[in-house]
Amino acid sequence: MNKAEFIKGLEEELELEITLTAETDLKGLDEWDSMAAMLLIGYVSNEFGLTLTADDIKNISTVQSLIERIGVEKFN
Amino acid sequence: MLQHFKGIHITALKTCVPSQVVSNAFFEELLSPKEIKIFEKTVGIKNRRWATDNITALDLGFEAANSLLKEHDVASSEVECLIFLSQTPDYKIPFSSNILQVKLNLPQNVLCLDINAGCAGFVQGLGTAFSIAQTIKGKVLFIVAETLSKILSHKDRGTSMLFGDGAAAMLIERSTDDVSETYFQYFSDGNNADAIMIPDGGCRNVVTSHSFEIEKDDKNNQKNRLQLAMDGARVLDFTLREVAPSILQILKQANLDKEQIGAFLLHQSNQFIIKQIAAQLGVEAQKFPINIDQFGNTSGVSIPLLIQSQAENNNELDKLILSGYGSGLNWANGIISLKQTKIYPQIEL
């Protein structure tokens, strides 16, 4: 999965009405809440087998920071 | 702590839920249709049962126990111990099992014991019941009952949609079959005691006029200090971190492989969590039955309600993993067979 596919998939998973980019601040989204966090954790877990923790969620800001947490090398 | 039993069984089980069904439509002032859709997709709750004003956990527990004793043809003198486990008892004093002793026509020479425990409570209470049953000739009547609907703020998105009411009663006793083995294992993390709590109303923070003042958070969730408060993110993190490794631990202690387990009966707090734990364990999701869509999170009652659903659907009841996790924060697991357990039809009150 490349970065663009990941971002598009995340946009669909969170059912966003805006277009997500690497620079989007996830916590600033109208849709951001604990359920969005669950959708995010589930999506990352399904795609990368990585379970994000509450600390990870706390530390993530932009989509790019999420990608860096997952590991840039995992995106081709 | 690890417990290991041989030849102790749950011989009969009965569940009772309130007849009032509350669907997610009830919360449309709190959540938009899109938010409700995402709630159903993640948490998985569609309906829950809520007791009406005049029905308490003790009433639900009484109905389950009274029917169980009648249907299973148990003489009151056979019951030597009555355990009532709940976080929503009728009174602070006296404790509920004593009230139930007379309502159930049990003799006076019975040990009445209340346990205040949350979502891990079913396993905690069952371990206590097994421990007592091992030392007596008669039966232990174990009742777990909750009416969490009565301690929720309907203006708090973090709690109001999550919880449901219900009760289960079961008989635990020694049998001549010495082959069947049961394991229980318990864990506690008191550092997170405040992650799920009602701040006022106990002796630490007695009730004052301040207790009734509405507190708002940055998302406009509103509740007072006598209603349930939950730090959802902290609880989610705890369950995703602790439960799967602890299940692997009890399997190792019992010298069993996860492939030998018939079904994993996890506390029904959140469908997302259950699926995550299944993935962490590397076990197919079909082995993790879910009925949270019907009953919501009923705290310690959720696993017995799941056992009931398994029986109704003629599903696996041999070599079961039980796993409860929640307030405390506490978590507890069991390995048990319910092949010989008589599971009676669910009733409503």
PDB file of N, CA and C in Angstrom, chain B residues 244 247-252 254-264 277-284 287-288 318-321 335:
ATOM      1  N   ALA B 244      -5.252  -9.805  25.834  1.00  0.00           N
ATOM      2  CA  ALA B 244      -4.738 -10.906  25.004  1.00  0.00           C
ATOM      3  C   ALA B 244      -3.544 -11.620  25.666  1.00  0.00           C
ATOM      4  N   ILE B 247      -4.768 -13.901  28.401  1.00  0.00           N
ATOM      5  CA  ILE B 247      -5.427 -15.129  27.926  1.00  0.00           C
ATOM      6  C   ILE B 247      -4.366 -16.163  27.534  1.00  0.00           C
ATOM      7  N   LEU B 248      -3.308 -15.712  26.884  1.00  0.00           N
ATOM      8  CA  LEU B 248      -2.219 -16.639  26.534  1.00  0.00           C
ATOM      9  C   LEU B 248      -1.599 -17.239  27.795  1.00  0.00           C
ATOM     10  N   GLN B 249      -1.544 -16.408  28.845  1.00  0.00           N
ATOM     11  CA  GLN B 249      -0.957 -16.867  30.107  1.00  0.00           C
ATOM     12  C   GLN B 249      -1.775 -17.993  30.750  1.00  0.00           C
ATOM     13  N   ILE B 250      -3.105 -17.828  30.773  1.00  0.00           N
ATOM     14  CA  ILE B 250      -3.923 -18.881  31.423  1.00  0.00           C
ATOM     15  C   ILE B 250      -3.913 -20.148  30.561  1.00  0.00           C
ATOM     16  N   LEU B 251      -3.839 -19.987  29.247  1.00  0.00           N
ATOM     17  CA  LEU B 251      -3.748 -21.175  28.376  1.00  0.00           C
ATOM     18  C   LEU B 251      -2.475 -21.959  28.690  1.00  0.00           C
ATOM     19  N   LYS B 252      -1.388 -21.227  28.889  1.00  0.00           N
ATOM     20  CA  LYS B 252      -0.112 -21.863  29.211  1.00  0.00           C
ATOM     21  C   LYS B 252      -0.203 -22.574  30.564  1.00  0.00           C
ATOM     22  N   ALA B 254      -2.753 -23.806  31.921  1.00  0.00           N
ATOM     23  CA  ALA B 254      -3.615 -24.993  31.817  1.00  0.00           C
ATOM     24  C   ALA B 254      -3.067 -26.005  30.811  1.00  0.00           C
ATOM     25  N   ASN B 255      -1.904 -25.685  30.252  1.00  0.00           N
ATOM     26  CA  ASN B 255      -1.277 -26.562  29.270  1.00  0.00           C
ATOM     27  C   ASN B 255      -2.188 -26.831  28.066  1.00  0.00           C
ATOM     28  N   LEU B 256      -2.844 -25.794  27.601  1.00  0.00           N
ATOM     29  CA  LEU B 256      -3.744 -25.920  26.450  1.00  0.00           C
ATOM     30  C   LEU B 256      -3.261 -24.980  25.337  1.00  0.00           C
ATOM     31  N   ASP B 257      -3.549 -25.376  24.089  1.00  0.00           N
ATOM     32  CA  ASP B 257      -3.281 -24.483  22.952  1.00  0.00           C
ATOM     33  C   ASP B 257      -4.557 -23.735  22.626  1.00  0.00           C
ATOM     34  N   LYS B 258      -4.407 -22.554  22.060  1.00  0.00           N
ATOM     35  CA  LYS B 258      -5.601 -21.774  21.706  1.00  0.00           C
ATOM     36  C   LYS B 258      -6.484 -22.528  20.721  1.00  0.00           C
ATOM     37  N   GLU B 259      -5.874 -23.422  19.918  1.00  0.00           N
ATOM     38  CA  GLU B 259      -6.659 -24.198  18.945  1.00  0.00           C
ATOM     39  C   GLU B 259      -7.603 -25.186  19.637  1.00  0.00           C
ATOM     40  N   GLN B 260      -7.293 -25.562  20.886  1.00  0.00           N
ATOM     41  CA  GLN B 260      -8.142 -26.522  21.595  1.00  0.00           C
ATOM     42  C   GLN B 260      -9.374 -25.867  22.228  1.00  0.00           C
ATOM     43  N   ILE B 261      -9.415 -24.540  22.202  1.00  0.00           N
ATOM     44  CA  ILE B 261     -10.512 -23.827  22.848  1.00  0.00           C
ATOM     45  C   ILE B 261     -11.745 -23.804  21.932  1.00  0.00           C
ATOM     46  N   GLY B 262     -12.901 -24.167  22.503  1.00  0.00           N
ATOM     47  CA  GLY B 262     -14.134 -24.218  21.714  1.00  0.00           C
ATOM     48  C   GLY B 262     -14.630 -22.836  21.347  1.00  0.00           C
ATOM     49  N   ALA B 263     -14.627 -21.933  22.316  1.00  0.00           N
ATOM     50  CA  ALA B 263     -15.068 -20.558  22.059  1.00  0.00           C
ATOM     51  C   ALA B 263     -14.466 -19.636  23.109  1.00  0.00           C
ATOM     52  N   PHE B 264     -14.280 -18.407  22.723  1.00  0.00           N
ATOM     53  CA  PHE B 264     -13.741 -17.378  23.626  1.00  0.00           C
ATOM     54  C   PHE B 264     -14.893 -16.450  23.994  1.00  0.00           C
ATOM     55  N   ILE B 277      -8.867  -8.133  20.047  1.00  0.00           N
ATOM     56  CA  ILE B 277      -8.260  -9.170  20.889  1.00  0.00           C
ATOM     57  C   ILE B 277      -8.159 -10.480  20.097  1.00  0.00           C
ATOM     58  N   ALA B 278      -9.201 -10.792  19.310  1.00  0.00           N
ATOM     59  CA  ALA B 278      -9.155 -12.002  18.465  1.00  0.00           C
ATOM     60  C   ALA B 278      -7.957 -11.920  17.513  1.00  0.00           C
ATOM     61  N   ALA B 279      -7.770 -10.740  16.910  1.00  0.00           N
ATOM     62  CA  ALA B 279      -6.657 -10.563  15.964  1.00  0.00           C
ATOM     63  C   ALA B 279      -5.321 -10.673  16.698  1.00  0.00           C
ATOM     64  N   GLN B 280      -5.246 -10.081  17.894  1.00  0.00           N
ATOM     65  CA  GLN B 280      -3.990 -10.158  18.666  1.00  0.00           C
ATOM     66  C   GLN B 280      -3.638 -11.607  19.010  1.00  0.00           C
ATOM     67  N   LEU B 281      -4.685 -12.410  19.284  1.00  0.00           N
ATOM     68  CA  LEU B 281      -4.450 -13.813  19.646  1.00  0.00           C
ATOM     69  C   LEU B 281      -4.221 -14.685  18.406  1.00  0.00           C
ATOM     70  N   GLY B 282      -4.542 -14.149  17.245  1.00  0.00           N
ATOM     71  CA  GLY B 282      -4.412 -14.941  16.015  1.00  0.00           C
ATOM     72  C   GLY B 282      -5.437 -16.055  15.940  1.00  0.00           C
ATOM     73  N   VAL B 283      -6.643 -15.788  16.452  1.00  0.00           N
ATOM     74  CA  VAL B 283      -7.722 -16.780  16.430  1.00  0.00           C
ATOM     75  C   VAL B 283      -8.855 -16.218  15.566  1.00  0.00           C
ATOM     76  N   GLU B 284      -9.484 -17.106  14.771  1.00  0.00           N
ATOM     77  CA  GLU B 284     -10.541 -16.626  13.884  1.00  0.00           C
ATOM     78  C   GLU B 284     -11.683 -16.002  14.687  1.00  0.00           C
ATOM     79  N   LYS B 287     -14.753 -17.627  16.502  1.00  0.00           N
ATOM     80  CA  LYS B 287     -14.677 -18.272  17.826  1.00  0.00           C
ATOM     81  C   LYS B 287     -14.955 -17.284  18.955  1.00  0.00           C
ATOM     82  N   PHE B 288     -15.243 -16.043  18.595  1.00  0.00           N
ATOM     83  CA  PHE B 288     -15.543 -15.004  19.594  1.00  0.00           C
ATOM     84  C   PHE B 288     -16.987 -14.547  19.401  1.00  0.00           C
ATOM     85  N   ASP B 318     -17.949 -26.378  25.323  1.00  0.00           N
ATOM     86  CA  ASP B 318     -16.864 -27.148  25.918  1.00  0.00           C
ATOM     87  C   ASP B 318     -15.557 -26.361  25.789  1.00  0.00           C
ATOM     88  N   LYS B 319     -14.712 -26.481  26.793  1.00  0.00           N
ATOM     89  CA  LYS B 319     -13.403 -25.797  26.796  1.00  0.00           C
ATOM     90  C   LYS B 319     -13.543 -24.331  26.375  1.00  0.00           C
ATOM     91  N   LEU B 320     -14.202 -23.582  27.233  1.00  0.00           N
ATOM     92  CA  LEU B 320     -14.445 -22.174  26.957  1.00  0.00           C
ATOM     93  C   LEU B 320     -13.423 -21.307  27.672  1.00  0.00           C
ATOM     94  N   ILE B 321     -13.002 -20.255  27.017  1.00  0.00           N
ATOM     95  CA  ILE B 321     -12.266 -19.189  27.703  1.00  0.00           C
ATOM     96  C   ILE B 321     -13.291 -18.141  28.119  1.00  0.00           C
ATOM     97  N   ILE B 335     -10.976 -20.842  32.349  1.00  0.00           N
ATOM     98  CA  ILE B 335     -11.142 -21.921  31.366  1.00  0.00           C
ATOM     99  C   ILE B 335     -12.116 -22.897  31.990  1.00  0.00           C
TER     100      ILE B 335
END
